[in-house]
mmCIF file of C-alpha atoms in Angstrom:
data_model
loop_
_atom_site.group_PDB
_atom_site.id
_atom_site.type_symbol
_atom_site.label_atom_id
_atom_site.label_comp_id
_atom_site.label_asym_id
_atom_site.label_seq_id
_atom_site.Cartn_x
_atom_site.Cartn_y
_atom_site.Cartn_z
ATOM 1 C CA UNK A 6 91.260 87.507 180.916
ATOM 2 C CA UNK A 7 87.731 88.041 182.144
ATOM 3 C CA UNK A 8 85.011 87.550 179.532
ATOM 4 C CA UNK A 9 82.139 87.703 182.015
ATOM 5 C CA UNK A 10 79.466 90.131 180.871
ATOM 6 C CA UNK A 11 78.029 92.831 183.082
ATOM 7 C CA UNK A 12 74.324 92.617 184.044
ATOM 8 C CA UNK A 13 73.589 95.467 181.630
ATOM 9 C CA UNK A 14 75.390 93.712 178.777
ATOM 10 C CA UNK A 15 73.546 90.448 179.469
ATOM 11 C CA UNK A 16 70.214 92.271 179.528
ATOM 12 C CA UNK A 17 71.001 93.969 176.208
ATOM 13 C CA UNK A 18 71.895 90.623 174.658
ATOM 14 C CA UNK A 19 68.515 89.223 175.685
ATOM 15 C CA UNK A 20 66.699 92.262 174.302
ATOM 16 C CA UNK A 21 68.595 92.322 170.999
ATOM 17 C CA UNK A 22 68.146 88.552 170.561
ATOM 18 C CA UNK A 23 64.411 88.886 171.172
ATOM 19 C CA UNK A 24 64.144 91.841 168.776
ATOM 20 C CA UNK A 25 66.017 89.943 166.063
ATOM 21 C CA UNK A 26 63.814 86.856 166.440
ATOM 22 C CA UNK A 27 60.538 88.777 166.732
ATOM 23 C CA UNK A 28 61.009 91.596 164.246
ATOM 24 C CA UNK A 29 64.133 91.446 162.075
ATOM 25 C CA UNK A 30 64.388 87.856 160.814
ATOM 26 C CA UNK A 31 60.678 87.661 159.898
ATOM 27 C CA UNK A 32 61.024 90.984 158.035
ATOM 28 C CA UNK A 33 63.761 89.788 155.661
ATOM 29 C CA UNK A 34 61.422 88.551 152.890
ATOM 30 C CA UNK A 35 59.345 91.735 153.192
ATOM 31 C CA UNK A 36 62.510 93.839 152.858
ATOM 32 C CA UNK A 37 63.627 91.891 149.779
ATOM 33 C CA UNK A 38 60.198 92.153 148.155
ATOM 34 C CA UNK A 39 59.876 95.885 148.769
ATOM 35 C CA UNK A 40 63.373 96.480 147.421
ATOM 36 C CA UNK A 41 62.633 94.445 144.285
ATOM 37 C CA UNK A 42 59.406 96.374 143.692
ATOM 38 C CA UNK A 43 60.966 99.825 144.149
ATOM 39 C CA UNK A 44 61.805 102.004 141.150
ATOM 40 C CA UNK A 45 65.174 102.861 142.728
ATOM 41 C CA UNK A 46 67.296 99.812 143.737
ATOM 42 C CA UNK A 47 68.899 101.979 146.427
ATOM 43 C CA UNK A 48 65.688 103.268 148.004
ATOM 44 C CA UNK A 49 65.080 102.514 151.668
ATOM 45 C CA UNK A 50 62.308 99.898 151.973
ATOM 46 C CA UNK A 51 59.426 101.041 154.195
ATOM 47 C CA UNK A 52 59.867 97.993 156.441
ATOM 48 C CA UNK A 53 63.347 99.240 157.391
ATOM 49 C CA UNK A 54 61.873 102.574 158.481
ATOM 50 C CA UNK A 55 59.405 100.688 160.687
ATOM 51 C CA UNK A 56 62.117 98.475 162.173
ATOM 52 C CA UNK A 57 64.335 101.458 162.959
ATOM 53 C CA UNK A 58 61.486 103.233 164.717
ATOM 54 C CA UNK A 59 60.801 100.153 166.838
ATOM 55 C CA UNK A 60 64.475 99.654 167.719
ATOM 56 C CA UNK A 61 64.889 103.277 168.696
ATOM 57 C CA UNK A 62 61.697 103.213 170.783
ATOM 58 C CA UNK A 63 63.087 100.219 172.680
ATOM 59 C CA UNK A 64 66.412 101.950 173.353
ATOM 60 C CA UNK A 65 68.351 99.591 171.067
ATOM 61 C CA UNK A 66 70.047 102.395 169.176
ATOM 62 C CA UNK A 67 73.660 103.468 168.500
ATOM 63 C CA UNK A 68 74.887 100.648 170.726
ATOM 64 C CA UNK A 69 78.277 100.592 169.007
ATOM 65 C CA UNK A 70 79.393 104.103 170.015
ATOM 66 C CA UNK A 71 81.209 104.573 173.302
ATOM 67 C CA UNK A 72 82.802 108.009 172.897
ATOM 68 C CA UNK A 73 81.907 111.420 174.225
ATOM 69 C CA UNK A 74 78.544 110.424 175.641
ATOM 70 C CA UNK A 75 77.105 110.109 172.130
ATOM 71 C CA UNK A 76 76.172 106.421 172.210
ATOM 72 C CA UNK A 77 75.371 103.675 174.692
ATOM 73 C CA UNK A 78 78.772 103.822 176.382
ATOM 74 C CA UNK A 79 79.403 100.088 176.059
ATOM 75 C CA UNK A 80 82.899 98.644 176.103
ATOM 76 C CA UNK A 81 84.159 96.683 173.103
ATOM 77 C CA UNK A 82 83.671 93.478 175.086
ATOM 78 C CA UNK A 83 80.087 94.409 175.928
ATOM 79 C CA UNK A 84 79.238 95.333 172.356
ATOM 80 C CA UNK A 85 80.853 92.270 170.728
ATOM 81 C CA UNK A 86 78.032 89.763 171.383
ATOM 82 C CA UNK A 87 75.462 92.352 170.281
ATOM 83 C CA UNK A 88 77.312 92.723 166.970
ATOM 84 C CA UNK A 89 77.161 88.954 166.563
ATOM 85 C CA UNK A 90 73.415 88.874 167.159
ATOM 86 C CA UNK A 91 72.801 91.715 164.694
ATOM 87 C CA UNK A 92 75.048 89.963 162.170
ATOM 88 C CA UNK A 93 72.729 86.971 161.933
ATOM 89 C CA UNK A 94 70.738 89.015 159.437
ATOM 90 C CA UNK A 95 72.157 90.977 156.511
ATOM 91 C CA UNK A 96 69.778 93.815 157.412
ATOM 92 C CA UNK A 97 70.320 93.534 161.170
ATOM 93 C CA UNK A 98 72.968 96.171 161.737
ATOM 94 C CA UNK A 99 71.073 98.891 159.901
ATOM 95 C CA UNK A 100 67.979 98.331 162.038
ATOM 96 C CA UNK A 101 69.891 99.432 165.152
ATOM 97 C CA UNK A 102 71.807 102.257 163.399
ATOM 98 C CA UNK A 103 74.951 100.176 163.790
ATOM 99 C CA UNK A 104 75.898 99.599 160.147
ATOM 100 C CA UNK A 105 78.991 100.512 158.188
ATOM 101 C CA UNK A 106 80.133 102.864 156.796
ATOM 102 C CA UNK A 107 78.202 105.126 159.178
ATOM 103 C CA UNK A 108 79.618 103.446 162.283
ATOM 104 C CA UNK A 109 83.228 104.200 161.369
ATOM 105 C CA UNK A 110 82.345 107.702 160.237
ATOM 106 C CA UNK A 111 80.491 108.409 163.471
ATOM 107 C CA UNK A 112 83.506 107.108 165.402
ATOM 108 C CA UNK A 113 85.721 109.553 163.511
ATOM 109 C CA UNK A 114 83.403 112.502 164.039
ATOM 110 C CA UNK A 115 82.905 111.742 167.726
ATOM 111 C CA UNK A 116 86.651 111.443 168.334
ATOM 112 C CA UNK A 117 88.117 114.091 166.020
ATOM 113 C CA UNK A 118 85.287 116.309 164.807
ATOM 114 C CA UNK A 119 84.932 119.927 165.864
ATOM 115 C CA UNK A 120 81.756 121.023 167.633
ATOM 116 C CA UNK A 121 80.568 122.545 164.360
ATOM 117 C CA UNK A 122 81.270 119.320 162.433
ATOM 118 C CA UNK A 123 79.483 117.264 165.072
ATOM 119 C CA UNK A 124 76.419 119.490 164.926
ATOM 120 C CA UNK A 125 76.377 119.438 161.129
ATOM 121 C CA UNK A 126 77.086 115.741 160.547
ATOM 122 C CA UNK A 127 77.344 113.579 163.656
ATOM 123 C CA UNK A 128 73.999 114.418 165.225
ATOM 124 C CA UNK A 129 71.983 113.719 162.049
ATOM 125 C CA UNK A 130 73.877 110.442 161.603
ATOM 126 C CA UNK A 131 73.089 109.419 165.171
ATOM 127 C CA UNK A 132 69.433 110.170 164.466
ATOM 128 C CA UNK A 133 69.576 108.248 161.146
ATOM 129 C CA UNK A 134 68.287 111.349 159.373
ATOM 130 C CA UNK A 135 71.184 111.094 156.915
ATOM 131 C CA UNK A 136 73.680 108.462 155.741
ATOM 132 C CA UNK A 137 77.362 108.771 154.856
ATOM 133 C CA UNK A 138 80.151 107.082 152.905
ATOM 134 C CA UNK A 139 83.930 106.760 153.138
ATOM 135 C CA UNK A 140 86.084 107.361 150.040
ATOM 136 C CA UNK A 141 89.546 105.831 150.245
ATOM 137 C CA UNK A 142 90.012 102.960 147.760
ATOM 138 C CA UNK A 143 91.133 103.936 144.256
ATOM 139 C CA UNK A 144 90.898 101.954 140.997
ATOM 140 C CA UNK A 145 94.319 102.818 139.587
ATOM 141 C CA UNK A 146 96.549 101.826 142.509
ATOM 142 C CA UNK A 147 96.886 99.072 145.100
ATOM 143 C CA UNK A 148 94.896 100.780 147.821
ATOM 144 C CA UNK A 149 95.924 98.231 150.444
ATOM 145 C CA UNK A 150 98.960 100.531 150.800
ATOM 146 C CA UNK A 151 97.695 103.978 151.800
ATOM 147 C CA UNK A 152 100.951 105.475 150.526
ATOM 148 C CA UNK A 153 99.714 104.809 146.981
ATOM 149 C CA UNK A 154 96.731 107.150 147.216
ATOM 150 C CA UNK A 155 96.720 109.681 144.355
ATOM 151 C CA UNK A 156 93.666 111.811 145.090
ATOM 152 C CA UNK A 157 94.908 115.311 145.929
ATOM 153 C CA UNK A 158 93.609 117.592 148.659
ATOM 154 C CA UNK A 159 95.107 121.025 147.944
ATOM 155 C CA UNK A 160 94.824 124.103 150.158
ATOM 156 C CA UNK A 161 93.587 127.174 148.304
ATOM 157 C CA UNK A 162 93.089 130.092 150.653
ATOM 158 C CA UNK A 163 90.110 129.350 152.877
ATOM 159 C CA UNK A 164 89.253 126.193 150.961
ATOM 160 C CA UNK A 165 90.551 122.762 150.079
ATOM 161 C CA UNK A 166 90.256 121.547 146.494
ATOM 162 C CA UNK A 167 89.841 117.813 145.883
ATOM 163 C CA UNK A 168 90.756 116.047 142.631
ATOM 164 C CA UNK A 169 90.850 112.304 142.093
ATOM 165 C CA UNK A 170 88.952 109.093 141.476
ATOM 166 C CA UNK A 171 87.701 106.639 144.085
ATOM 167 C CA UNK A 172 85.773 103.406 143.831
ATOM 168 C CA UNK A 173 83.840 100.989 146.018
ATOM 169 C CA UNK A 174 82.736 104.052 147.941
ATOM 170 C CA UNK A 175 80.044 102.131 149.789
ATOM 171 C CA UNK A 176 76.865 103.994 150.613
ATOM 172 C CA UNK A 177 77.175 106.871 148.173
ATOM 173 C CA UNK A 178 74.110 105.792 146.168
ATOM 174 C CA UNK A 179 71.814 105.700 149.166
ATOM 175 C CA UNK A 180 69.315 108.547 148.576
ATOM 176 C CA UNK A 181 69.891 109.657 152.192
ATOM 177 C CA UNK A 182 73.677 109.935 151.797
ATOM 178 C CA UNK A 183 74.723 113.524 152.509
ATOM 179 C CA UNK A 184 78.344 113.166 153.669
ATOM 180 C CA UNK A 185 81.530 111.836 152.077
ATOM 181 C CA UNK A 186 84.603 111.455 154.270
ATOM 182 C CA UNK A 187 87.504 111.385 151.845
ATOM 183 C CA UNK A 188 91.143 110.444 152.357
ATOM 184 C CA UNK A 189 93.589 112.186 150.021
ATOM 185 C CA UNK A 190 97.155 113.438 149.738
ATOM 186 C CA UNK A 191 97.564 116.950 151.115
ATOM 187 C CA UNK A 192 101.382 117.094 151.172
ATOM 188 C CA UNK A 193 103.274 114.619 148.962
ATOM 189 C CA UNK A 194 106.621 115.898 150.307
ATOM 190 C CA UNK A 195 105.818 115.247 153.977
ATOM 191 C CA UNK A 196 107.035 112.150 155.844
ATOM 192 C CA UNK A 197 105.327 109.012 154.560
ATOM 193 C CA UNK A 198 102.537 108.811 157.105
ATOM 194 C CA UNK A 199 101.977 112.566 157.309
ATOM 195 C CA UNK A 200 101.042 113.035 153.650
ATOM 196 C CA UNK A 201 97.332 112.223 153.907
ATOM 197 C CA UNK A 202 94.398 114.221 155.253
ATOM 198 C CA UNK A 203 90.672 113.617 155.618
ATOM 199 C CA UNK A 204 88.063 116.115 154.480
ATOM 200 C CA UNK A 205 84.292 116.260 154.870
ATOM 201 C CA UNK A 206 82.559 116.701 151.512
ATOM 202 C CA UNK A 207 78.812 117.267 151.084
ATOM 203 C CA UNK A 208 77.401 114.609 148.750
ATOM 204 C CA UNK A 209 75.847 117.303 146.548
ATOM 205 C CA UNK A 210 79.033 119.375 146.226
ATOM 206 C CA UNK A 211 79.727 120.541 142.656
ATOM 207 C CA UNK A 212 82.309 118.327 140.964
ATOM 208 C CA UNK A 213 81.259 115.062 142.655
ATOM 209 C CA UNK A 214 80.154 112.593 139.960
ATOM 210 C CA UNK A 215 79.176 108.953 140.481
ATOM 211 C CA UNK A 216 80.406 107.222 137.322
ATOM 212 C CA UNK A 217 78.847 103.832 137.998
ATOM 213 C CA UNK A 218 77.438 101.541 140.648
ATOM 214 C CA UNK A 219 79.735 98.564 141.099
ATOM 215 C CA UNK A 220 78.204 95.142 141.811
ATOM 216 C CA UNK A 221 79.677 92.650 144.247
ATOM 217 C CA UNK A 222 79.789 89.162 142.719
ATOM 218 C CA UNK A 223 76.795 90.167 140.638
ATOM 219 C CA UNK A 224 74.767 91.573 143.538
ATOM 220 C CA UNK A 225 73.637 95.181 143.563
ATOM 221 C CA UNK A 226 73.936 96.452 147.119
ATOM 222 C CA UNK A 227 71.165 98.719 148.371
ATOM 223 C CA UNK A 228 73.690 101.278 149.643
ATOM 224 C CA UNK A 229 75.606 101.177 146.364
ATOM 225 C CA UNK A 230 79.354 100.814 145.768
ATOM 226 C CA UNK A 231 80.153 103.829 143.639
ATOM 227 C CA UNK A 232 83.048 104.699 141.391
ATOM 228 C CA UNK A 233 83.289 108.427 142.034
ATOM 229 C CA UNK A 234 85.084 111.233 140.208
ATOM 230 C CA UNK A 235 86.105 114.321 142.180
ATOM 231 C CA UNK A 236 86.854 117.253 139.866
ATOM 232 C CA UNK A 237 87.859 120.564 141.405
ATOM 233 C CA UNK A 238 85.611 119.922 144.411
ATOM 234 C CA UNK A 239 85.906 122.891 146.769
ATOM 235 C CA UNK A 240 85.089 122.689 150.474
ATOM 236 C CA UNK A 241 85.765 125.191 153.279
ATOM 237 C CA UNK A 242 89.014 124.694 155.181
ATOM 238 C CA UNK A 243 86.847 124.105 158.263
ATOM 239 C CA UNK A 244 85.801 120.808 156.646
ATOM 240 C CA UNK A 245 89.213 119.313 157.402
ATOM 241 C CA UNK A 246 88.793 116.437 159.870
ATOM 242 C CA UNK A 247 91.489 116.555 162.521
ATOM 243 C CA UNK A 248 94.700 118.287 161.465
ATOM 244 C CA UNK A 249 96.423 118.429 158.109
ATOM 245 C CA UNK A 250 98.589 115.343 157.645
ATOM 246 C CA UNK A 251 96.660 113.337 160.259
ATOM 247 C CA UNK A 252 94.645 111.255 157.810
ATOM 248 C CA UNK A 253 96.617 108.052 158.239
ATOM 249 C CA UNK A 254 96.520 108.275 162.041
ATOM 250 C CA UNK A 255 92.773 108.951 161.965
ATOM 251 C CA UNK A 256 92.226 105.954 159.699
ATOM 252 C CA UNK A 257 94.093 103.691 162.098
ATOM 253 C CA UNK A 258 92.013 104.948 165.004
ATOM 254 C CA UNK A 259 88.868 104.133 163.021
ATOM 255 C CA UNK A 260 89.866 100.563 162.255
ATOM 256 C CA UNK A 261 90.351 98.848 165.633
ATOM 257 C CA UNK A 262 86.734 98.809 166.842
ATOM 258 C CA UNK A 263 85.525 98.542 163.254
ATOM 259 C CA UNK A 264 87.386 95.289 162.690
ATOM 260 C CA UNK A 265 85.951 93.858 165.882
ATOM 261 C CA UNK A 266 82.474 94.798 164.612
ATOM 262 C CA UNK A 267 83.175 93.051 161.299
ATOM 263 C CA UNK A 268 84.578 89.980 163.032
ATOM 264 C CA UNK A 269 81.636 89.501 165.365
ATOM 265 C CA UNK A 270 79.234 90.132 162.515
ATOM 266 C CA UNK A 271 81.068 87.316 160.697
ATOM 267 C CA UNK A 272 80.465 85.077 163.721
ATOM 268 C CA UNK A 273 76.781 85.903 163.292
ATOM 269 C CA UNK A 274 76.962 84.978 159.596
ATOM 270 C CA UNK A 275 78.581 81.645 160.497
ATOM 271 C CA UNK A 276 75.989 80.877 163.170
ATOM 272 C CA UNK A 277 73.173 81.579 160.706
ATOM 273 C CA UNK A 278 74.779 79.326 158.093
ATOM 274 C CA UNK A 279 75.376 76.517 160.599
ATOM 275 C CA UNK A 280 71.746 76.628 161.735
ATOM 276 C CA UNK A 281 70.540 76.459 158.128
ATOM 277 C CA UNK A 282 72.917 73.549 157.433
ATOM 278 C CA UNK A 283 71.662 71.581 160.442
ATOM 279 C CA UNK A 284 68.005 72.180 159.596
ATOM 280 C CA UNK A 285 68.529 71.274 155.947
ATOM 281 C CA UNK A 286 70.459 68.058 156.553
ATOM 282 C CA UNK A 287 67.988 66.853 159.174
ATOM 283 C CA UNK A 288 65.043 67.356 156.819
ATOM 284 C CA UNK A 289 66.451 66.071 153.497
ATOM 285 C CA UNK A 290 66.614 62.333 152.793
ATOM 286 C CA UNK A 291 69.124 60.681 150.455
ATOM 287 C CA UNK A 292 70.668 57.213 150.234
ATOM 288 C CA UNK A 293 68.254 55.718 152.723
ATOM 289 C CA UNK A 294 68.242 58.346 155.472
ATOM 290 C CA UNK A 295 68.625 61.989 156.475
ATOM 291 C CA UNK A 296 71.659 63.763 155.070
ATOM 292 C CA UNK A 297 72.625 64.489 158.687
ATOM 293 C CA UNK A 298 73.405 60.753 159.103
ATOM 294 C CA UNK A 299 76.184 60.939 156.525
ATOM 295 C CA UNK A 300 79.656 61.003 158.087
ATOM 296 C CA UNK A 301 80.930 63.823 155.883
ATOM 297 C CA UNK A 302 77.971 66.020 156.817
ATOM 298 C CA UNK A 303 78.511 65.368 160.509
ATOM 299 C CA UNK A 304 82.152 66.356 160.063
ATOM 300 C CA UNK A 305 81.085 69.626 158.396
ATOM 301 C CA UNK A 306 78.779 70.382 161.317
ATOM 302 C CA UNK A 307 81.332 69.439 163.985
ATOM 303 C CA UNK A 308 84.170 71.408 162.400
ATOM 304 C CA UNK A 309 81.898 74.403 161.936
ATOM 305 C CA UNK A 310 80.925 74.437 165.605
ATOM 306 C CA UNK A 311 84.559 74.075 166.712
ATOM 307 C CA UNK A 312 85.782 76.830 164.404
ATOM 308 C CA UNK A 313 83.016 79.240 165.417
ATOM 309 C CA UNK A 314 83.773 78.751 169.122
ATOM 310 C CA UNK A 315 87.500 79.295 168.534
ATOM 311 C CA UNK A 316 86.824 82.430 166.526
ATOM 312 C CA UNK A 317 84.426 83.889 169.071
ATOM 313 C CA UNK A 318 86.993 83.470 171.850
ATOM 314 C CA UNK A 319 89.709 85.145 169.763
ATOM 315 C CA UNK A 320 87.466 88.115 169.016
ATOM 316 C CA UNK A 321 86.394 88.449 172.644
ATOM 317 C CA UNK A 322 90.056 88.408 173.663
ATOM 318 C CA UNK A 323 90.769 91.181 171.160
ATOM 319 C CA UNK A 324 87.826 93.233 172.456
ATOM 320 C CA UNK A 325 88.987 92.725 176.042
ATOM 321 C CA UNK A 326 92.526 93.826 175.127
ATOM 322 C CA UNK A 327 91.249 96.950 173.344
ATOM 323 C CA UNK A 328 89.323 97.815 176.511
ATOM 324 C CA UNK A 329 92.156 97.110 178.959
ATOM 325 C CA UNK A 330 95.418 98.018 177.202
ATOM 326 C CA UNK A 331 94.256 99.992 174.149
ATOM 327 C CA UNK A 332 93.970 99.495 170.411
ATOM 328 C CA UNK A 333 97.697 99.886 169.745
ATOM 329 C CA UNK A 334 98.680 97.172 172.225
ATOM 330 C CA UNK A 335 96.034 94.869 170.740
ATOM 331 C CA UNK A 336 97.267 95.412 167.185
ATOM 332 C CA UNK A 337 98.296 91.793 166.589
ATOM 333 C CA UNK A 338 94.978 90.422 167.799
ATOM 334 C CA UNK A 339 92.965 93.006 165.851
ATOM 335 C CA UNK A 340 94.829 92.037 162.663
ATOM 336 C CA UNK A 341 94.347 88.345 163.438
ATOM 337 C CA UNK A 342 90.579 88.549 163.858
ATOM 338 C CA UNK A 343 90.155 90.243 160.484
ATOM 339 C CA UNK A 344 91.728 87.200 158.812
ATOM 340 C CA UNK A 345 90.279 84.503 161.059
ATOM 341 C CA UNK A 346 86.730 85.824 161.064
ATOM 342 C CA UNK A 347 86.214 85.788 157.316
ATOM 343 C CA UNK A 348 88.131 82.534 156.908
ATOM 344 C CA UNK A 349 85.800 80.781 159.332
ATOM 345 C CA UNK A 350 82.608 82.447 158.166
ATOM 346 C CA UNK A 351 83.347 81.743 154.503
ATOM 347 C CA UNK A 352 84.191 78.088 155.230
ATOM 348 C CA UNK A 353 81.008 77.528 157.225
ATOM 349 C CA UNK A 354 78.866 79.270 154.607
ATOM 350 C CA UNK A 355 80.516 77.185 151.872
ATOM 351 C CA UNK A 356 79.651 73.967 153.724
ATOM 352 C CA UNK A 357 76.079 75.149 154.151
ATOM 353 C CA UNK A 358 75.844 75.938 150.431
ATOM 354 C CA UNK A 359 77.081 72.417 149.637
ATOM 355 C CA UNK A 360 74.573 70.884 152.037
ATOM 356 C CA UNK A 361 71.736 72.769 150.312
ATOM 357 C CA UNK A 362 72.771 71.648 146.838
ATOM 358 C CA UNK A 363 71.113 73.656 144.051
ATOM 359 C CA UNK A 364 69.151 75.695 146.602
ATOM 360 C CA UNK A 365 72.416 76.891 148.097
ATOM 361 C CA UNK A 366 73.486 78.737 144.957
ATOM 362 C CA UNK A 367 70.050 80.232 144.302
ATOM 363 C CA UNK A 368 68.397 83.187 145.982
ATOM 364 C CA UNK A 369 65.918 80.936 147.793
ATOM 365 C CA UNK A 370 68.073 81.164 150.913
ATOM 366 C CA UNK A 371 70.414 83.824 152.270
ATOM 367 C CA UNK A 372 73.437 81.566 151.739
ATOM 368 C CA UNK A 373 74.478 82.733 148.255
ATOM 369 C CA UNK A 374 74.467 86.324 149.477
ATOM 370 C CA UNK A 375 76.455 85.383 152.588
ATOM 371 C CA UNK A 376 78.917 83.539 150.352
ATOM 372 C CA UNK A 377 79.548 86.657 148.280
ATOM 373 C CA UNK A 378 79.768 88.943 151.323
ATOM 374 C CA UNK A 379 82.208 86.770 153.242
ATOM 375 C CA UNK A 380 84.401 86.400 150.159
ATOM 376 C CA UNK A 381 84.383 90.123 149.385
ATOM 377 C CA UNK A 382 85.206 91.067 152.980
ATOM 378 C CA UNK A 383 88.471 89.144 152.711
ATOM 379 C CA UNK A 384 89.486 92.043 150.447
ATOM 380 C CA UNK A 385 87.569 94.958 151.937
ATOM 381 C CA UNK A 386 88.870 96.909 154.933
ATOM 382 C CA UNK A 387 92.402 95.797 154.058
ATOM 383 C CA UNK A 388 93.036 92.449 152.332
ATOM 384 C CA UNK A 389 93.921 89.431 154.457
ATOM 385 C CA UNK A 390 97.513 89.543 153.261
ATOM 386 C CA UNK A 391 98.091 92.957 154.861
ATOM 387 C CA UNK A 392 96.874 91.686 158.220
ATOM 388 C CA UNK A 393 98.908 88.474 157.930
ATOM 389 C CA UNK A 394 101.934 90.666 157.291
ATOM 390 C CA UNK A 395 101.204 92.610 160.476
ATOM 391 C CA UNK A 396 100.822 89.456 162.561
ATOM 392 C CA UNK A 397 103.999 87.899 161.166
ATOM 393 C CA UNK A 398 106.027 91.083 161.647
ATOM 394 C CA UNK A 399 105.042 91.365 165.288
ATOM 395 C CA UNK A 400 105.594 87.679 165.933
ATOM 396 C CA UNK A 401 109.076 87.812 164.398
ATOM 397 C CA UNK A 402 109.907 90.954 166.375
ATOM 398 C CA UNK A 403 109.612 88.976 169.608
ATOM 399 C CA UNK A 404 112.316 86.581 168.479
ATOM 400 C CA UNK A 405 114.551 89.307 167.118
ATOM 401 C CA UNK A 406 114.402 90.952 170.524
ATOM 402 C CA UNK A 407 115.394 87.681 172.234
ATOM 403 C CA UNK A 408 118.306 87.181 169.819
ATOM 404 C CA UNK A 409 119.976 90.465 170.785
#
C-alpha cells in the first residue's frame, strides 16, 4: 500500500487548509447569524454565496468528482485528505460544491446520465446554480433493506407515474432545489435486485408535496429533511436514470466514494472536537490546576488521538483499494469505514462535550451540533448494523472457503 500523495494532491491540501483557516472557519458565526435572521430557515446565507465565489475563483471547486472530465479528476486517495479538511467545518463542504446530497447525485448523473440529462441537470449542479435531493428512505418500512421500498414507478406510454411517500429527503427544502432523484419499484415481479429504478423528477412537478420538515435531534437543517408525498407524479420516460430495473445497481455505484467522503468528513469532525477539547482543558482551572492535568482528561485526549490516527489509516486504505482494485473488491473496507468513522467521531465529540461541561451541550460551541450529526449518521446512508453484517459475511466466507 502506497499512501504517498502526489505533488498536486499535496498542493491542493495546502490550498484547502489555507482557505478553511482564512475564510471558512471565521465565517461560521456570520453564517449562523445570517441564517437566524432570515425569514426562511432554509434560505442560503449571503456569506455562503461569497465563500463559494471565492472558492471557485481559486479553482477549489468540484474536487470530489473524477468521472468523465467533469470534475478535478482526483483519485479517491487524493481527495480523501481534502474531504477531511473540509469536514472540520459543518459548512465546509458546501463552500467547495462538495456537499451531499449533490455529490452523490452528480456522481450518478456523470456515470449513468444521458447527454440530455447531463445538460439539463448535471451542468447546473456543477455550477451550483441549482441543488438536488435524493428520495429513497420511506417512513412505513425498514428502508435499510431496499427490497422493502413501496413507492411505485409505473410505465404509462411515454411517461412514468410515481406514487409513494418518502422521508428524510435531505435538501428538498432548499429554495434552489430543482431536482429529485427517486428510487422506486418499477417491476415487483422481477428478480429481487432488478425491481427498482431511479427517475429524475423536477422539484416543481405536479403531485410533489412536502408534508413537513423533519428536525434532527431538535435541529432544523438549512437544506431541510422533508417528508414528501408523491401522488400521480408524471415524468417523461426519458427521465429514467440508467435502465429500467437498474436502480439497485446504480445505488451501489453511488455509495462507495460517498462513504469514503462521509468517513473522511467524520475524521475532520473528530479533529475539530479534539482541538476544542485540548484548548478548553488547558484554559479551564479546577481542583488546583488546569483540567488538562487531570489523568482522566489526558486519557480522553490520548485515546482520541490514537483512534483518529487508526481511523484515518483505515479510510486511506479503503480509498487506495477503490483506486487500485475497484469499489466491489473494496466492499469490506468500504463497509468497515462507515461504522468505524462515526464510532470514532461520536466518541471524540462526546469526550469534548464532557470536557466543556455545560458549554458543551449549549449552542455556544459547535460540539452539540457535531454530537447530533455524528449520532444521526450512524443511521443515515445505511445503519451501522447493515455494514457490520456485510463485514461479518465476507469475513466468514473466507473460513467457509478454507473448510471445503
